[in-house]
Amino acid sequence: MCSTINSALPFSFRCEGPVNANSLHGGLSMSSTHRFSAGGRVWPNYSPQQSEMDWTWQELMAITELQEFEVPNDGPFEAGPYHPMEPMEHYGSCGTNLVEANPPTAHPSPAAAFEVGYADLISYQRLNPNMEMHYGYGGCQVNKPQPTATLQPPLMSLIDPINQGAGKHCNGHIDDIESDSGLSLGSSPPIASPANEVIGALAYLPHEGYTDGDVDCTVDPCHTRPNHIPVNYSHTFSSYAGHSYFPNGQHLHQHAPSMKLQQFPATLHEPPANHASTPRSVPFQLPNPKTKQVGMSGPLTRDERRAVALQIPFPLDKIINLPVDDFNELLSRHALSDAQLTLVRDIRRRGKNKVAAQNCRKRKLENIVHLEHELNQLRARRDHLARERLEFQQNLTVLKCRFSELYAKVFAQLRDEQGHPYSLEDYSLQQSNDGSLYLLHRNSSMDGD
DNA sequence: CAAGATTGTCATTGT
DNA sequence: GCACAATGACAATCT
């Protein structure tokens, strides 16, 4: 005797062997050895070791036991309550709540088995052909800020010593010639780094003070300006020891022969003589160090003023950017006093550290942007998993409902020896360890097995 | 004028 | 041991 029940379900039950009403278990008067097979798997990963075609009764029963299962939500981001974005739908006619009211349980139930294989829910798409399985997140892209172009104003032009006594930055003397603890009286422009274009060269002595013979300037980046930007030097040039320089350290007549030389104001409050673009009525002002543009000069930095005061015979950018061997060679070619040597080494140390600090801060900001992007991606993945869980629960409810119907149908196929059907109220289907199914009277137990 | 942002500098550590 | 990069901390300055 074998009866097969086919339905619209993705699987069917087949009764293997006759119902042996006299095979008593637990003192019952009847039992069943029905082997139920499923024509298709219902849940992937639920029982990976099992044949695609065989479902034990316990497994099927386990499906009916499935409640909500947890989705781990212990990510690094905040574990806020998940708000389903889709309204609940009812399936079938069982009146079952699609979402169980009872919270997820931690007991080793079949639900836990689902947890283990949850990541493999790709197969679950067979029940959800329209399920989106991508985790991409297109709506949370972070516009990574474009790195601000590092302004590279030229190092300071030679400043007429008369100007050293002017204004806030020039108190009539070179402040803190030797001391590192002096006030920072001006924001120096970013010192050129190996990664940045080196613009200009600062010389504190007449140009003859360091010739191309000092250092191999043919390969020295400090002498290359591939992206020279014309700038207005009308009030920022200065002269030193009879030589006029642009702020970038280049001779005026070499690069701007048409520009008129102008006298640097003697004081900050004195308008530059014959200043073409600055009306006399407008007091001369030092350019704001924070708003200096590429190629613009500004107030001397502390180290620059020190270098001027000690007559360091080579530009700051060389001091800072030359390789150590070239730097030492440069020092060896000049007879420097101890104070000069100390200052030069301090300038080199501070200059390199300043660039390092700038790079460090830039990296820090980039890391923040990167982490924000990752955070958005994780949030998108969390939302996607939550939607998957919701769909899973809905399909589970459908299966439970349909299985209940099938259960009743199977039960209806069973007859006792007199051909009478068994009552669902009195009997339930149970499965033994060998997979056999039995009808168990609800008032008895299987302890006697 | 206060508060936050920016920048330079120093001290320290690691390479 | 030296040179240097990286970085936290602090202070000066700017917005």
Short mmCIF file of C-alpha atoms in Angstrom, two decimals, chain A residues 174-181 306 310 338-340 342-343 346 350:
data_model
loop_
_atom_site.label_atom_id
_atom_site.label_comp_id
_atom_site.label_asym_id
_atom_site.label_seq_id
_atom_site.Cartn_x
_atom_site.Cartn_y
_atom_site.Cartn_z
CA ILE A 174 65.01 89.91 13.98
CA ASP A 175 63.07 88.16 16.64
CA ASP A 176 64.29 84.97 18.09
CA ILE A 177 67.21 84.56 15.90
CA GLU A 178 68.33 81.48 17.71
CA SER A 179 65.43 80.54 19.87
CA ASP A 180 62.93 77.92 18.87
CA SER A 181 60.54 79.17 21.45
CA ARG A 306 66.37 84.22 10.99
CA LEU A 310 72.28 85.28 9.87
CA ASP A 338 77.98 77.56 14.67
CA ALA A 339 74.92 79.74 14.87
CA GLN A 340 74.40 79.48 11.16
CA THR A 342 72.45 75.33 14.03
CA LEU A 343 69.89 77.50 12.32
CA ASP A 346 66.77 73.62 12.60
CA ARG A 350 61.25 72.15 10.95
#
